[in-house]
Amino acid sequence: MGVGGRLSAGVERRSGEGLVIRVPGDKSIAQRALILGALAEGESRIGAAPRGADPLSTAGALAALGVEILGPDGPASEPVRIAGPGLRAWRQPAAPLDLRNSGTGARLLAGALAAQPLSVVLTGDDSLSRRPMERIAAPLRRMGAGVEYVGRPGVLPMRVTGGPLTGIRHGGEVASAQVKSAVLLAALGAGVPVEVREPRRSRDHSERMLEAMGVEVAEGWRDGAWSVRLPNPPASLAPLDMEVPGDFSSAAFLLAWAALSPGRAPLTIRAVGLNPTRTGLLPVLARMGIGVEVLPGRLAAGEPVGDLRVGARTGPVRAVDVGEEEIPGMIDEVPILAVLAARARGVTRITGARELRVKESDRLAALALNLRRIGVGVEEYPDGLAIEGTERPLAGTVECFHDHRIAMAFGVLGATRDCDLEVDDPAVADVSFPGFWKLLERVRVPVAGKPAVRAEGPRSAPRCVVLAIDGSAGAGKSTTAAAAASRLGFRHLDSGAIYRAVTWALLESERRIDEMDQVTREELEALEVALDWSAGVMGVRIRGIRVPERALRADRVTASVSRVSAIPLVRAQLLDLQRAAARPPGLVAEGRDMATVVFPDAHVKVYLDADVRERARRRILQRIGTDPGNAEIEAEAARLKGRDLLDSTREVAPLTRADGATIVDTTHLDPVAQTEAVIDLALPFLPPKH
Ligand code: S3P
C-alpha cells in the first residue's frame, strides 16, 4: 500500500496530527477490478479490496460463472486473487445470477456477458429490480446481443444472450459510468472497436484500469459530447496487480461529520481515491466554508490516491447552489450534501439531479421526506431539492428505503450536536461501508454519552426462520429458493450442490460408480466437506478448496448424483453440516428431504411440483438457453421420471411431501410468481420490517 501499515478501515491514531482514519476500498473500482480480472488471462491480485455487500455480490456472480476467486470475503488485509480464464471463457451458470443491491455489478456484468457465448439471467433485490436497465439493454442489443426482460419490461430480471458483436457508436442521454462501462466491456470481450459519447463526463475508472492493463483508450470532447473509444481492443488482457484506494464516497460521510462537529481534533483520512471525476464534492465544500486539505500521494492502476484532512472550521457552514454540470462528479454525494445543507446558513439549491430518482432509492424523495420528518424545511423539484438550513434541534425516525447512502447521511447528522435521530435500517450501510457505525461511534466527540444513532427493533436474541422447500428436479426449487432467500436476506442452502460436490470428489478419487455404496465413513470424513458462505452464496469446500460450479454441473456428476445421494451413510454424514447452516435472520433450505428429515421443525414447508414435461422443458432450457423441441422434451421427461422413481423409492429420506407441507404447483407459474407464493407463506413468521 505504501502508506502506513494498516490496510483495513478504522481508526489509526488519535494523537499528534489528530484523528487518523481509513475508509474501506472503493467499490466502484473494486467491482471493475473483479470483472476485468475475470476477463484477463492469468492471476490478478487486488489488495485492499472492500468486503461490502456489493463487491461480494459481484464476486459471487463471477464465481457462479466458473471464475475462481479467492478471498472475496476474507479479511481486508488479504488480497483477493482471481484466476482469469481469458476474454470469452466464462461458463454457463446453473441458476440466475443475483446481484442483490449492486447496480454496478448488474450493469457491468450485463455488458461483459454480451460477449460471452452464454445465456444468463440477471436478478437483484427489490431496490435493484426497480432500476432502469434499458439504458444498457438498448446499446447491447444494437451490438448484436440478445437482451430480454423476464418479468416486467425495462427492469431486472433480464436475460442476456451473448455472442459475436459488432462495434457501435453509442450516444447516451445520461452521463452514466455504468452504461459507458457496460458498452466498453462488451466491446472488449468481443474484440470490436466502439465509441461511447456522454453529455457530461462520468467517472472514468474503467478507462483508467483498461489502460493500466495495456488497452488503448482514446478520449476527449467531440462535437459537444465526451467521447471514449476503444479503437483496437486486444486479443487478450494482462492481469491486474493493484491496491484499491479508499472510497471517496465513503470518506465524504466522515468529512461531513467533521465539518458539522466544531471543536473536535483535526481529522485525516488516509489513502483515499482522488480521481477528479469523483471528487466534485470538494469544490462545493469549499464554497460552503468547509476547508479540506488534499495531500496527493501516488497512483494505483492509474488512480490518484492521497490523504484528506479537515481542520477546525472558522466560520459557519454556508448554503450553496449546485447545478447540473457539477452533479456527475458528485453523483453519490448528494445525500450527504443535503444533510450538510440542513445545517447551513441559508437555502441550498440542488438542480439537474434527476438521476438521483433511479439510484438505490428515489434519493430526492427519500431526502425530502426524511428531512421534513426531522424538522428541516425542504422543497422537492423534479430534478432537485431546495433545503433551508436550520440550527434548531432535529429529531425523528429516518426511513432508509434500503439505501446505504440515505442511512449513512442521516447517521452522520445523528452523530452531531442537537440531533436525536433513529435510523430504521442501519445494517444497509454494509452495502458499501461495513463498519461504518462503529467508526462513526469511535471518531465522534462524545455528546453526553448519547449513541450516534439508535437502531430500531427489539433487542431480544434474533431467531432463525427456516423455510424448507422440497420437490422434484425441474420443479423450480433452485430459482425459487435463491430468489426467496435474496428477497428475505436469508441464507440459501442448496443441498443438491452438497451431494454433487461429494459425488464429484468420489469420482475424482476414481471410485467406480457401481462401487459408490462401498464408501466408508473414514473416506467421507477425509473429504472434509464444509460450506462456505463467502460472496453471499453457498459454496462447498472439499478439503479446504471450493468446488467450482463447472465441476458441480459436469455431466458425469449429474449422471451419478442420484446414486450417491441414495447412500444412507452419505446422507447421515451431511446432516449436521446442513443443520448448522441455519443462522438468523433465516434460511431457505432447498432439496428433497428438507422438511422431512433435515428441518422437520421448519417454520414453513413447501413442496414444489410441476408437470413432468414442463420440468423437462425447463431443465433443457437451463442447459442450452433456448426452448427445446418435442422430441428432446420427451426424452428428458423419460429421464426425469427415472430420477423421480430413484429419489422417491430410495431407502433413506425418499422424496415425499412432508406432513404440513403446502404443495405449490409451478406448471403455470413463472419464477416471480413462484417466489411470491413462497414468500406469502413465510410472511407470518417474519419480523415487521419485511
Ligand atoms: C457507478 C456509477 C454511478 C454511481 C454508482 C456507481 C459505477 O452510477 O452512482 O454508485 O461504479 O460506475 P451511474 O452510472 O448510473 O450514474
XYZ file of C-alpha atoms and ligand atoms in Angstrom:
706
model
C 0.000 0.000 0.000
C 2.917 2.291 0.550
C 1.145 4.404 3.171
C 1.207 3.239 6.795
C 0.942 -0.381 7.801
C -2.771 -0.770 8.254
C -4.933 -1.592 5.254
C -8.440 -2.013 6.561
C -10.921 0.660 7.566
C -10.781 2.034 11.067
C -9.132 4.493 13.433
C -5.331 4.512 13.244
C -4.205 7.174 15.669
C -5.637 9.762 17.977
C -2.654 11.921 18.883
C -0.282 14.445 17.240
C -1.925 15.208 13.924
C -5.366 14.483 15.450
C -7.588 11.626 14.391
C -6.264 9.470 11.542
C -8.656 7.001 9.931
C -9.110 4.819 6.857
C -12.277 4.035 4.968
C -12.996 0.821 3.009
C -11.735 0.419 -0.550
C -13.677 1.984 -3.410
C -16.485 -0.330 -4.502
C -16.698 1.199 -7.972
C -13.023 0.457 -8.592
C -13.090 -2.913 -6.842
C -16.020 -4.239 -8.860
C -14.302 -3.243 -12.090
C -11.117 -4.951 -10.902
C -13.071 -8.138 -10.152
C -14.736 -8.176 -13.561
C -11.636 -7.215 -15.548
C -9.566 -9.702 -13.532
C -12.103 -12.347 -14.507
C -11.627 -11.459 -18.197
C -7.830 -11.314 -18.032
C -5.530 -14.223 -18.675
C -3.658 -15.264 -15.545
C -3.806 -14.375 -11.869
C -4.883 -10.905 -10.796
C -4.175 -9.654 -7.288
C -6.388 -6.975 -5.778
C -5.173 -5.564 -2.488
C -7.340 -3.609 -0.009
C -10.480 -4.755 -1.824
C -13.615 -3.725 0.090
C -15.730 -6.521 1.575
C -19.077 -4.704 1.379
C -22.188 -6.458 0.122
C -21.932 -5.002 -3.410
C -18.452 -6.305 -4.273
C -19.406 -9.613 -2.639
C -22.437 -9.872 -4.919
C -20.275 -9.262 -7.969
C -17.660 -11.771 -6.781
C -20.423 -14.319 -6.151
C -21.789 -13.845 -9.660
C -18.329 -14.295 -11.178
C -17.793 -17.461 -9.118
C -21.110 -18.777 -10.471
C -19.743 -18.080 -13.965
C -16.918 -20.503 -13.242
C -14.249 -17.928 -12.373
C -12.069 -18.907 -9.442
C -11.862 -16.083 -6.904
C -10.006 -16.478 -3.641
C -10.742 -14.428 -0.537
C -13.512 -12.013 -1.619
C -14.952 -12.326 1.891
C -11.656 -12.728 3.745
C -10.017 -10.074 5.923
C -9.476 -6.754 4.129
C -5.755 -7.071 4.887
C -5.559 -10.049 2.497
C -5.678 -9.513 -1.264
C -8.394 -11.044 -3.436
C -6.943 -13.325 -6.114
C -8.666 -14.087 -9.378
C -7.658 -16.863 -11.756
C -8.523 -15.056 -15.005
C -9.605 -17.582 -17.661
C -9.364 -15.175 -20.623
C -11.770 -12.959 -22.537
C -14.515 -15.405 -23.529
C -14.146 -18.349 -21.166
C -16.922 -17.882 -18.623
C -19.208 -20.877 -18.046
C -22.971 -21.186 -18.158
C -24.210 -20.753 -14.555
C -26.774 -23.194 -13.179
C -29.152 -20.516 -11.916
C -29.841 -16.801 -12.420
C -27.095 -14.509 -11.130
C -28.358 -12.499 -8.174
C -26.590 -9.136 -7.933
C -28.711 -8.172 -4.921
C -28.270 -4.401 -4.426
C -25.396 -3.816 -6.834
C -26.303 -1.680 -9.844
C -22.675 -1.526 -10.902
C -22.397 -5.316 -10.695
C -25.591 -5.933 -12.678
C -24.949 -3.382 -15.413
C -21.243 -4.059 -15.905
C -21.778 -7.813 -15.895
C -24.574 -7.449 -18.448
C -22.043 -5.707 -20.708
C -19.366 -8.326 -20.163
C -21.884 -11.163 -20.672
C -22.974 -9.712 -24.024
C -19.720 -11.036 -25.492
C -19.770 -14.473 -23.840
C -21.378 -17.399 -25.671
C -23.838 -17.882 -22.806
C -27.420 -17.101 -21.937
C -27.667 -15.757 -18.404
C -30.466 -14.279 -16.322
C -29.501 -11.403 -14.006
C -31.648 -10.671 -10.964
C -31.404 -8.387 -7.962
C -33.167 -7.354 -4.774
C -36.311 -5.209 -4.735
C -34.367 -1.962 -4.931
C -32.200 -3.081 -7.870
C -35.255 -4.588 -9.569
C -36.754 -1.109 -9.835
C -33.729 0.491 -11.526
C -33.774 1.149 -15.284
C -31.937 -1.366 -17.468
C -32.999 -0.275 -20.956
C -30.151 2.267 -20.958
C -27.731 -0.677 -21.203
C -30.021 -3.152 -22.962
C -30.501 -0.864 -25.989
C -26.808 -0.413 -26.906
C -26.018 -4.067 -26.159
C -28.846 -5.153 -28.474
C -27.509 -2.805 -31.164
C -24.154 -4.551 -30.841
C -25.890 -7.881 -31.517
C -26.527 -9.329 -28.052
C -29.925 -10.687 -27.010
C -31.331 -8.799 -24.028
C -34.825 -9.706 -22.860
C -36.791 -8.864 -19.759
C -38.005 -11.972 -17.979
C -40.638 -10.181 -15.890
C -41.625 -6.525 -16.150
C -40.259 -4.555 -19.103
C -37.217 -2.376 -18.502
C -36.094 -3.880 -15.190
C -34.457 -6.999 -13.785
C -34.754 -9.963 -14.072
C -33.212 -9.766 -17.519
C -31.701 -12.447 -19.759
C -28.504 -11.590 -21.644
C -27.629 -13.883 -24.523
C -24.140 -13.154 -25.742
C -22.199 -13.945 -28.865
C -20.199 -12.239 -31.592
C -20.865 -8.490 -31.586
C -20.310 -5.563 -33.901
C -18.828 -2.222 -32.900
C -21.168 0.767 -32.497
C -21.085 4.439 -31.658
C -23.344 4.941 -28.671
C -24.636 8.354 -27.717
C -26.125 8.090 -24.231
C -28.684 10.600 -22.963
C -27.453 10.485 -19.377
C -23.893 10.710 -18.146
C -23.568 7.238 -16.668
C -20.351 5.397 -15.955
C -22.277 2.155 -15.662
C -23.694 2.468 -19.181
C -20.335 3.542 -20.581
C -18.544 0.679 -18.842
C -21.122 -1.916 -19.940
C -20.606 -0.974 -23.588
C -16.810 -0.871 -23.232
C -16.785 -4.312 -21.583
C -18.966 -5.782 -24.338
C -16.628 -4.412 -27.000
C -13.560 -5.566 -25.116
C -14.938 -9.103 -24.758
C -15.992 -9.313 -28.381
C -12.795 -7.690 -29.692
C -14.625 -4.965 -31.642
C -13.929 -1.221 -31.644
C -16.517 1.021 -30.002
C -17.248 4.641 -29.142
C -19.392 5.902 -26.261
C -20.441 9.526 -26.060
C -21.925 11.067 -22.961
C -23.369 14.537 -22.406
C -21.105 15.105 -19.396
C -18.059 13.299 -18.217
C -18.884 10.462 -15.814
C -16.381 8.625 -13.621
C -13.577 7.058 -15.650
C -12.389 4.134 -13.512
C -12.944 1.593 -16.303
C -10.902 3.618 -18.765
C -8.008 4.043 -16.323
C -7.987 0.376 -15.378
C -8.122 -0.733 -19.015
C -5.171 1.491 -19.800
C -3.294 0.048 -16.823
C -3.974 -3.408 -18.332
C -2.468 -2.389 -21.648
C -5.627 -1.476 -23.601
C -5.613 1.577 -25.869
C -8.300 4.084 -24.813
C -8.894 7.334 -26.723
C -10.945 10.079 -25.091
C -11.776 13.739 -25.428
C -14.562 16.261 -26.152
C -16.046 15.804 -29.656
C -18.956 17.801 -31.030
C -20.126 18.832 -27.561
C -20.011 15.332 -26.044
C -17.374 13.447 -24.066
C -16.181 10.625 -26.274
C -14.483 7.433 -25.099
C -13.213 4.962 -27.715
C -11.600 1.566 -27.720
C -10.057 1.711 -31.203
C -8.090 -1.574 -31.020
C -9.360 -3.969 -28.376
C -6.647 -6.539 -27.668
C -6.906 -10.314 -28.216
C -6.154 -10.904 -24.549
C -5.914 -8.903 -21.364
C -2.938 -8.800 -18.979
C -3.840 -9.486 -15.321
C -4.047 -6.761 -12.687
C -1.948 -6.214 -9.593
C -3.282 -3.275 -7.634
C -4.285 -1.766 -4.304
C -7.808 -0.377 -4.212
C -7.811 3.200 -2.887
C -10.189 4.216 -0.115
C -13.662 5.129 -1.372
C -14.045 8.900 -1.719
C -17.813 8.462 -1.400
C -17.344 6.758 1.977
C -14.778 9.355 3.062
C -17.324 12.086 2.229
C -19.515 10.977 5.160
C -16.637 11.422 7.600
C -15.644 14.755 6.035
C -19.201 15.959 6.548
C -19.293 14.708 10.110
C -16.047 16.587 10.822
C -17.448 19.727 9.198
C -20.547 19.572 11.418
C -18.588 18.899 14.603
C -16.798 22.096 15.635
C -14.312 21.817 18.427
C -13.060 18.354 17.558
C -9.474 17.442 16.711
C -8.354 17.628 13.047
C -9.395 14.555 11.056
C -7.165 12.899 8.442
C -8.449 10.174 6.126
C -5.600 8.166 4.651
C -5.174 6.755 1.154
C -8.427 7.933 -0.429
C -9.049 7.723 -4.189
C -8.754 11.246 -5.601
C -9.859 10.618 -9.177
C -11.066 14.057 -10.339
C -14.230 12.529 -11.851
C -15.196 11.545 -8.288
C -14.146 14.447 -6.083
C -16.681 17.021 -7.296
C -17.886 17.476 -3.703
C -14.597 19.166 -2.693
C -15.156 22.497 -4.507
C -18.753 22.512 -3.219
C -17.490 22.051 0.356
C -15.050 24.902 -0.211
C -17.949 27.181 -1.240
C -19.762 26.133 1.940
C -16.781 27.306 4.001
C -15.550 23.783 4.743
C -11.836 23.574 4.058
C -10.482 20.160 3.102
C -6.769 19.866 2.541
C -5.807 17.405 -0.186
C -2.423 15.720 0.214
C -1.851 13.868 -3.050
C 0.250 10.731 -2.930
C 0.648 8.186 -5.698
C -1.112 6.277 -8.477
C -2.762 2.826 -8.178
C -3.774 1.242 -11.510
C -3.928 4.761 -12.942
C -5.959 6.131 -9.998
C -4.585 9.050 -7.964
C -4.543 8.338 -4.228
C -3.823 10.652 -1.295
C -4.892 11.839 2.147
C -7.720 14.236 3.040
C -7.577 16.460 6.081
C -10.299 18.614 7.658
C -9.045 21.231 10.082
C -11.063 23.307 12.508
C -13.823 25.377 10.902
C -13.556 29.103 11.325
C -16.958 30.399 10.188
C -20.488 28.983 9.727
C -21.382 26.404 7.056
C -22.886 28.398 4.156
C -25.662 27.347 1.771
C -24.665 26.711 -1.890
C -26.172 26.297 -5.342
C -25.217 23.133 -7.186
C -26.306 22.720 -10.809
C -26.402 20.046 -13.488
C -22.800 20.481 -14.612
C -21.481 19.580 -11.155
C -23.719 16.566 -10.489
C -21.848 13.774 -12.377
C -18.683 14.438 -10.326
C -20.603 14.087 -7.062
C -23.492 11.843 -8.124
C -23.275 9.709 -4.965
C -22.609 12.625 -2.608
C -25.945 14.430 -2.945
C -27.399 12.737 0.177
C -24.530 13.920 2.364
C -24.646 17.362 0.742
C -28.354 17.555 1.624
C -27.522 16.772 5.241
C -24.848 19.479 5.308
C -27.384 21.853 3.768
C -29.769 21.144 6.653
C -27.208 22.775 8.970
C -26.006 25.520 6.589
C -26.868 29.198 6.824
C -29.363 29.948 4.028
C -31.143 27.903 1.333
C -29.150 25.318 -0.638
C -30.446 24.615 -4.156
C -29.538 21.374 -5.916
C -30.749 21.043 -9.518
C -30.040 18.855 -12.570
C -30.013 15.784 -10.344
C -32.913 13.803 -11.866
C -30.699 10.696 -11.960
C -30.964 10.551 -8.185
C -34.509 9.270 -8.634
C -33.230 5.952 -10.021
C -30.474 5.139 -7.556
C -30.746 2.564 -4.760
C -33.854 4.530 -3.795
C -35.515 7.634 -5.212
C -32.972 9.693 -3.324
C -34.646 13.051 -3.910
C -37.917 11.763 -2.459
C -36.146 9.927 0.378
C -34.141 13.025 1.323
C -37.151 15.341 1.168
C -39.336 13.038 3.229
C -36.741 12.394 5.931
C -35.516 15.983 6.194
C -39.090 17.207 6.605
C -39.826 14.483 9.094
C -36.981 15.560 11.382
C -37.827 19.251 11.154
C -35.967 20.709 8.139
C -37.769 22.857 5.515
C -37.474 21.277 2.033
C -38.930 21.899 -1.394
C -38.719 18.989 -3.840
C -38.267 19.667 -7.590
C -38.468 17.060 -10.350
C -34.675 17.284 -10.622
C -33.535 18.521 -7.243
C -34.163 19.995 -3.827
C -34.148 23.322 -2.034
C -33.148 22.864 1.599
C -33.465 25.539 4.226
C -30.690 25.236 6.780
C -31.607 25.427 10.453
C -29.895 25.485 13.845
C -32.973 24.100 15.623
C -32.681 20.696 17.351
C -33.667 17.913 14.922
C -35.356 14.663 15.928
C -37.233 11.743 14.431
C -37.019 8.372 12.728
C -35.312 8.112 9.353
C -36.620 5.705 6.746
C -33.744 4.295 4.678
C -35.670 2.746 1.753
C -32.935 0.119 1.637
C -30.434 2.756 0.544
C -26.995 2.703 2.181
C -26.259 6.345 1.443
C -29.532 7.563 2.962
C -28.753 5.564 6.121
C -25.206 6.910 6.391
C -26.045 10.521 5.534
C -28.596 10.707 8.357
C -26.297 8.654 10.571
C -23.751 11.450 10.248
C -26.339 14.066 11.160
C -27.449 11.925 14.109
C -23.870 11.952 15.389
C -23.787 15.755 15.676
C -25.000 18.205 18.306
C -28.726 18.765 18.867
C -29.830 15.803 16.796
C -31.759 12.817 18.086
C -32.288 10.538 15.127
C -33.228 6.932 14.750
C -32.307 5.089 11.536
C -34.730 2.272 10.697
C -32.303 0.019 8.790
C -28.718 0.739 9.874
C -27.431 -2.606 8.525
C -27.961 -1.399 4.947
C -24.721 0.602 5.282
C -22.887 -2.703 4.752
C -23.561 -2.407 1.029
C -20.565 -0.081 0.695
C -19.204 0.602 4.180
C -19.056 -2.337 6.576
C -18.032 -0.980 9.974
C -19.491 2.475 9.313
C -21.427 2.757 12.581
C -18.520 1.561 14.669
C -16.151 4.009 13.009
C -18.597 6.877 13.447
C -19.022 5.986 17.084
C -15.268 5.997 17.609
C -14.462 9.253 15.861
C -17.214 11.440 17.191
C -16.839 13.806 20.078
C -18.999 12.176 22.743
C -22.219 14.127 23.131
C -23.364 13.492 26.714
C -22.905 9.745 26.279
C -25.595 9.538 23.591
C -25.002 6.842 20.936
C -24.699 8.256 17.406
C -27.882 6.581 16.256
C -30.238 4.071 17.658
C -31.125 1.027 15.647
C -34.839 0.270 15.745
C -36.355 -3.007 16.767
C -36.397 -5.438 19.650
C -33.107 -6.268 21.309
C -34.019 -9.874 22.145
C -31.851 -12.662 20.677
C -32.602 -12.902 16.969
C -34.245 -16.130 15.808
C -33.689 -18.074 12.630
C -36.754 -18.566 10.432
C -36.424 -21.753 8.366
C -38.210 -22.276 5.044
C -37.865 -25.849 3.803
C -38.512 -26.348 0.093
C -38.609 -29.855 -1.346
C -39.543 -31.016 -4.798
C -38.550 -32.976 -7.846
C -35.948 -31.989 -10.437
C -37.060 -29.072 -12.587
C -39.964 -28.058 -10.331
C -38.333 -24.663 -9.782
C -36.689 -25.262 -6.407
C -33.352 -23.568 -7.048
C -34.740 -20.490 -8.734
C -37.468 -20.060 -6.147
C -35.233 -20.751 -3.171
C -32.487 -18.415 -4.413
C -34.935 -15.597 -5.173
C -36.831 -16.003 -1.885
C -33.567 -16.046 0.094
C -32.347 -12.943 -1.663
C -35.651 -11.101 -1.097
C -35.707 -12.039 2.580
C -31.999 -11.515 3.209
C -31.733 -15.192 4.265
C -29.080 -17.777 3.521
C -29.864 -20.214 0.722
C -28.903 -23.813 1.469
C -28.636 -25.744 -1.799
C -28.411 -29.301 -0.511
C -28.220 -30.687 -4.060
C -24.916 -28.868 -4.519
C -23.523 -30.603 -1.420
C -24.409 -34.041 -2.817
C -22.946 -33.004 -6.159
C -19.707 -31.903 -4.516
C -19.399 -35.242 -2.700
C -20.185 -37.103 -5.926
C -17.527 -35.115 -7.732
C -14.962 -35.789 -5.004
C -15.713 -39.530 -5.074
C -15.456 -39.601 -8.872
C -12.165 -37.702 -8.632
C -10.889 -40.382 -6.274
C -11.542 -42.785 -9.156
C -14.105 -44.802 -7.348
C -16.211 -46.694 -9.877
C -19.836 -45.705 -9.952
C -21.046 -49.240 -9.192
C -18.826 -49.292 -6.117
C -20.005 -45.990 -4.703
C -22.090 -47.607 -1.992
C -18.966 -49.208 -0.542
C -17.749 -45.798 0.560
C -16.702 -45.766 4.233
C -17.234 -43.232 6.989
C -13.463 -42.615 7.138
C -13.382 -41.882 3.445
C -16.254 -39.444 3.751
C -14.703 -37.744 6.765
C -11.430 -37.380 4.894
C -13.229 -35.256 2.294
C -13.650 -32.524 4.968
C -16.873 -31.300 3.411
C -17.607 -27.738 4.552
C -19.938 -24.964 3.494
C -18.569 -21.595 2.501
C -20.822 -18.562 2.638
C -18.311 -16.151 1.159
C -19.660 -13.914 -1.555
C -23.147 -14.306 -0.090
C -23.892 -17.539 -1.965
C -23.307 -21.035 -0.679
C -20.198 -22.819 -1.874
C -18.969 -26.281 -0.957
C -15.404 -26.874 0.099
C -13.750 -30.255 -0.146
C -10.514 -30.417 1.823
C -10.495 -26.641 2.036
C -10.896 -25.987 -1.697
C -14.116 -24.512 -3.030
C -15.520 -26.872 -5.678
C -16.015 -24.815 -8.849
C -19.517 -24.521 -10.280
C -18.495 -26.207 -13.520
C -17.346 -29.300 -11.598
C -20.685 -29.441 -9.770
C -22.561 -29.281 -13.067
C -20.305 -31.669 -15.011
C -22.257 -34.344 -16.923
C -20.585 -37.208 -15.087
C -21.633 -35.681 -11.757
C -25.216 -35.224 -12.976
C -25.240 -38.854 -14.091
C -24.106 -40.189 -10.696
C -25.512 -37.808 -8.076
C -28.772 -39.753 -7.528
C -26.787 -42.909 -6.759
C -24.512 -41.156 -4.316
C -27.281 -39.260 -2.569
C -29.170 -42.521 -2.048
C -26.367 -43.935 0.128
C -27.553 -43.846 3.776
C -24.065 -43.157 5.140
C -23.616 -40.174 2.834
C -26.928 -38.672 3.933
C -26.212 -39.226 7.620
C -22.763 -37.742 7.288
C -24.095 -34.495 5.794
C -26.944 -33.899 8.215
C -25.198 -31.743 10.828
C -23.486 -29.706 8.160
C -26.845 -28.750 6.664
C -28.446 -28.005 10.016
C -25.545 -25.754 11.000
C -26.345 -23.523 8.022
C -29.334 -22.081 9.897
C -28.392 -18.591 11.077
C -30.561 -15.571 11.923
C -32.410 -13.949 10.326
C -33.219 -17.094 8.361
C -32.515 -19.924 5.988
C -34.190 -21.108 2.814
C -33.254 -24.776 2.594
C -33.830 -26.476 -0.705
C -33.645 -30.170 -1.534
C -35.511 -33.436 -1.325
C -35.664 -34.111 2.413
C -35.516 -30.631 3.887
C -38.946 -30.661 5.527
C -38.973 -34.383 6.297
C -35.501 -35.083 7.705
C -33.141 -32.120 7.898
C -35.503 -29.462 9.242
C -38.615 -31.302 10.454
C -39.413 -28.252 12.638
C -39.141 -25.740 9.782
C -41.481 -22.748 10.144
C -42.609 -23.082 6.529
C -42.700 -26.288 4.489
C -43.240 -26.153 0.754
C -43.454 -28.968 -1.766
C -42.911 -27.745 -5.321
C -44.199 -29.805 -8.181
C -44.896 -29.393 -11.878
C -45.946 -31.458 -14.839
C -43.040 -33.673 -15.893
C -42.932 -32.310 -19.478
C -42.768 -28.742 -18.204
C -39.984 -29.749 -15.830
C -38.156 -31.393 -18.742
C -38.537 -28.231 -20.852
C -37.112 -26.061 -18.067
C -34.145 -28.357 -17.483
C -33.139 -28.243 -21.161
C -33.749 -24.510 -21.372
C -31.462 -24.005 -18.390
C -28.772 -26.135 -20.016
C -28.817 -24.809 -23.564
C -30.510 -21.437 -23.193
C -33.180 -21.978 -25.908
C -36.589 -23.655 -25.941
C -36.256 -27.353 -26.885
C -38.350 -29.305 -29.418
C -40.897 -32.028 -28.578
C -38.581 -34.980 -29.082
C -35.985 -33.536 -26.728
C -38.677 -32.799 -24.149
C -39.997 -36.368 -24.299
C -36.509 -37.847 -23.900
C -35.711 -35.598 -20.932
C -39.129 -36.295 -19.387
C -38.383 -40.029 -19.517
C -35.049 -39.387 -17.776
C -36.737 -37.286 -15.120
C -39.331 -39.987 -14.428
C -36.467 -42.419 -13.838
C -34.851 -39.940 -11.482
C -38.144 -39.305 -9.649
C -38.508 -43.037 -9.135
C -34.994 -43.334 -7.714
C -35.471 -40.310 -5.450
C -38.855 -41.365 -4.136
C -38.102 -45.041 -3.552
C -34.650 -44.843 -2.049
C -34.088 -46.438 1.308
C -33.460 -43.292 3.328
C -35.052 -39.891 3.089
C -37.111 -40.609 -0.013
C -38.560 -37.598 -1.780
C -42.029 -37.152 -0.420
C -44.273 -34.352 0.736
C -43.758 -33.672 4.449
C -46.689 -33.521 6.819
C -47.960 -29.987 6.816
C -46.123 -29.003 3.614
C -48.007 -26.757 1.212
C -47.985 -28.023 -2.379
C -47.174 -25.313 -4.902
C -47.764 -26.493 -8.468
C -45.461 -24.405 -10.642
C -46.535 -25.769 -14.045
C -48.168 -22.474 -14.949
C -46.193 -20.156 -12.668
C -43.227 -18.036 -13.701
C -40.260 -17.649 -11.312
C -41.595 -14.359 -9.926
C -44.976 -15.885 -9.092
C -43.339 -18.965 -7.541
C -41.236 -16.756 -5.309
C -44.242 -14.666 -4.319
C -46.131 -17.828 -3.389
C -43.318 -18.966 -1.096
C -42.824 -15.540 0.466
C -46.546 -15.287 1.173
C -46.292 -18.490 3.203
C -43.317 -17.083 5.120
C -44.876 -13.693 5.902
C -46.475 -14.621 9.231
C -43.068 -15.631 10.595
C -41.108 -12.587 9.502
C -40.174 -9.629 11.696
C -42.206 -6.467 10.963
C -39.685 -4.776 8.613
C -40.336 -7.471 5.970
C -21.146 3.862 -10.605
C -21.690 4.850 -11.355
C -22.749 5.742 -10.871
C -22.828 5.712 -9.338
C -22.794 4.332 -8.755
C -21.520 3.619 -9.186
C -20.141 2.993 -11.222
O -23.969 5.289 -11.407
O -23.989 6.370 -8.893
O -22.832 4.372 -7.343
O -19.477 2.221 -10.493
O -19.993 3.045 -12.445
P -24.467 5.769 -12.893
O -23.516 5.219 -13.880
O -25.838 5.146 -13.043
O -24.519 7.233 -12.810
